[in-house]
Structure formats: C-alpha cells, structure tokens
Amino acid sequence: MIFVFKTSVQDETDIQQLSPYLNEIRPCVKWNFDLDDCDKILRVDSPCNNAKRIILLLQHKGYICEELLY
C-alpha cells in the first residue's frame, strides 16, 4: 500500500534528520520525499497502515504532516 502525506519538510537537512526515525518503522517500509512538489510530499510504501504512526512521528519532530487521500 502506498500512503501519501503533505508535509512541511523543506530540504535535505530535514530529510537527513528524519531518516533514522523513518527507517525504524516496520515492517519493511520504503519512503521518499518529493521536495519539488508544493506540498513537500512524503510517499510511504508499506504492507500495513502506518499512517497514524508516521504523522505522529513527524509532528513530534516539529513538522506538519497530514495524509492525503486519493
């Protein structure tokens, strides 16, 4: 399943700070940011629904994060 989030992540430095935490999400999550998109999109590919955990993680680290439903 692919989950899409609108975030307030701005640059590679932000991504480097979040990377260790996003890499800890299990099971086997693949993720990437699209900083060229106006919504600073975070895409997460996961076999289970980790959306709430991801949102809370980013918010705890000081970023805005909301799931975009499509």
PDB file of C-alpha atoms in Angstrom:
ATOM      1  CA  MET A   1       0.000   0.000   0.000  1.00  0.00           C
ATOM      2  CA  ILE A   2       1.221   3.493  -0.787  1.00  0.00           C
ATOM      3  CA  PHE A   3       0.433   6.342   1.559  1.00  0.00           C
ATOM      4  CA  VAL A   4       0.883   9.998   0.591  1.00  0.00           C
ATOM      5  CA  PHE A   5       1.425  12.834   3.056  1.00  0.00           C
ATOM      6  CA  LYS A   6       1.602  16.608   2.781  1.00  0.00           C
ATOM      7  CA  THR A   7       4.467  17.837   4.967  1.00  0.00           C
ATOM      8  CA  SER A   8       6.371  20.945   5.985  1.00  0.00           C
ATOM      9  CA  VAL A   9       9.763  19.312   5.297  1.00  0.00           C
ATOM     10  CA  GLN A  10      11.830  21.888   3.404  1.00  0.00           C
ATOM     11  CA  ASP A  11      15.211  20.493   2.423  1.00  0.00           C
ATOM     12  CA  GLU A  12      17.720  17.672   2.504  1.00  0.00           C
ATOM     13  CA  THR A  13      18.820  18.620   6.013  1.00  0.00           C
ATOM     14  CA  ASP A  14      15.282  17.988   7.272  1.00  0.00           C
ATOM     15  CA  ILE A  15      15.208  14.645   5.465  1.00  0.00           C
ATOM     16  CA  GLN A  16      18.558  13.623   6.984  1.00  0.00           C
ATOM     17  CA  GLN A  17      17.206  14.413  10.453  1.00  0.00           C
ATOM     18  CA  LEU A  18      14.058  12.338   9.868  1.00  0.00           C
ATOM     19  CA  SER A  19      15.726   9.468   8.032  1.00  0.00           C
ATOM     20  CA  PRO A  20      16.785   7.386  11.076  1.00  0.00           C
ATOM     21  CA  TYR A  21      13.252   7.550  12.502  1.00  0.00           C
ATOM     22  CA  LEU A  22      11.510   6.719   9.222  1.00  0.00           C
ATOM     23  CA  ASN A  23      13.906   3.821   8.698  1.00  0.00           C
ATOM     24  CA  GLU A  24      12.844   2.337  12.057  1.00  0.00           C
ATOM     25  CA  ILE A  25       9.203   1.966  11.015  1.00  0.00           C
ATOM     26  CA  ARG A  26       8.430  -1.674  10.413  1.00  0.00           C
ATOM     27  CA  PRO A  27       7.553  -3.814   8.630  1.00  0.00           C
ATOM     28  CA  CYS A  28       9.710  -3.061   5.595  1.00  0.00           C
ATOM     29  CA  VAL A  29       8.757   0.497   4.788  1.00  0.00           C
ATOM     30  CA  LYS A  30      10.110   2.283   1.720  1.00  0.00           C
ATOM     31  CA  TRP A  31       9.769   6.041   1.724  1.00  0.00           C
ATOM     32  CA  ASN A  32      10.777   9.141  -0.221  1.00  0.00           C
ATOM     33  CA  PHE A  33      10.131  12.868  -0.295  1.00  0.00           C
ATOM     34  CA  ASP A  34       9.230  14.996  -3.314  1.00  0.00           C
ATOM     35  CA  LEU A  35      10.504  18.431  -2.306  1.00  0.00           C
ATOM     36  CA  ASP A  36       9.757  19.819  -5.776  1.00  0.00           C
ATOM     37  CA  ASP A  37       6.045  19.387  -5.136  1.00  0.00           C
ATOM     38  CA  CYS A  38       4.368  22.377  -3.480  1.00  0.00           C
ATOM     39  CA  ASP A  39       3.044  20.037  -0.742  1.00  0.00           C
ATOM     40  CA  LYS A  40       6.515  18.584   0.037  1.00  0.00           C
ATOM     41  CA  ILE A  41       5.099  15.108  -0.457  1.00  0.00           C
ATOM     42  CA  LEU A  42       6.187  12.105   1.581  1.00  0.00           C
ATOM     43  CA  ARG A  43       5.334   8.761  -0.042  1.00  0.00           C
ATOM     44  CA  VAL A  44       5.457   5.627   2.052  1.00  0.00           C
ATOM     45  CA  ASP A  45       5.165   2.098   0.680  1.00  0.00           C
ATOM     46  CA  SER A  46       4.212  -0.307   3.452  1.00  0.00           C
ATOM     47  CA  PRO A  47       2.343  -3.609   3.670  1.00  0.00           C
ATOM     48  CA  CYS A  48       0.348  -2.253   6.615  1.00  0.00           C
ATOM     49  CA  ASN A  49      -1.262   1.033   7.531  1.00  0.00           C
ATOM     50  CA  ASN A  50       1.371   3.050   9.428  1.00  0.00           C
ATOM     51  CA  ALA A  51      -0.220   6.428   8.590  1.00  0.00           C
ATOM     52  CA  LYS A  52      -1.006   7.483  12.161  1.00  0.00           C
ATOM     53  CA  ARG A  53       2.446   6.459  13.364  1.00  0.00           C
ATOM     54  CA  ILE A  54       4.124   8.442  10.560  1.00  0.00           C
ATOM     55  CA  ILE A  55       2.002  11.518  11.216  1.00  0.00           C
ATOM     56  CA  LEU A  56       2.774  11.408  14.937  1.00  0.00           C
ATOM     57  CA  LEU A  57       6.474  10.877  14.258  1.00  0.00           C
ATOM     58  CA  LEU A  58       6.776  13.928  12.017  1.00  0.00           C
ATOM     59  CA  GLN A  59       4.653  16.059  14.346  1.00  0.00           C
ATOM     60  CA  HIS A  60       6.787  15.018  17.319  1.00  0.00           C
ATOM     61  CA  LYS A  61       9.856  16.167  15.370  1.00  0.00           C
ATOM     62  CA  GLY A  62       8.223  19.559  14.713  1.00  0.00           C
ATOM     63  CA  TYR A  63       6.864  19.099  11.190  1.00  0.00           C
ATOM     64  CA  ILE A  64       3.378  19.382   9.793  1.00  0.00           C
ATOM     65  CA  CYS A  65       2.181  16.110   8.322  1.00  0.00           C
ATOM     66  CA  GLU A  66      -1.245  15.134   7.045  1.00  0.00           C
ATOM     67  CA  GLU A  67      -2.345  12.199   4.965  1.00  0.00           C
ATOM     68  CA  LEU A  68      -3.668  12.951   1.502  1.00  0.00           C
ATOM     69  CA  LEU A  69      -6.443  10.604   0.481  1.00  0.00           C
ATOM     70  CA  TYR A  70      -6.817   9.861  -3.194  1.00  0.00           C
TER      71      TYR A  70
END
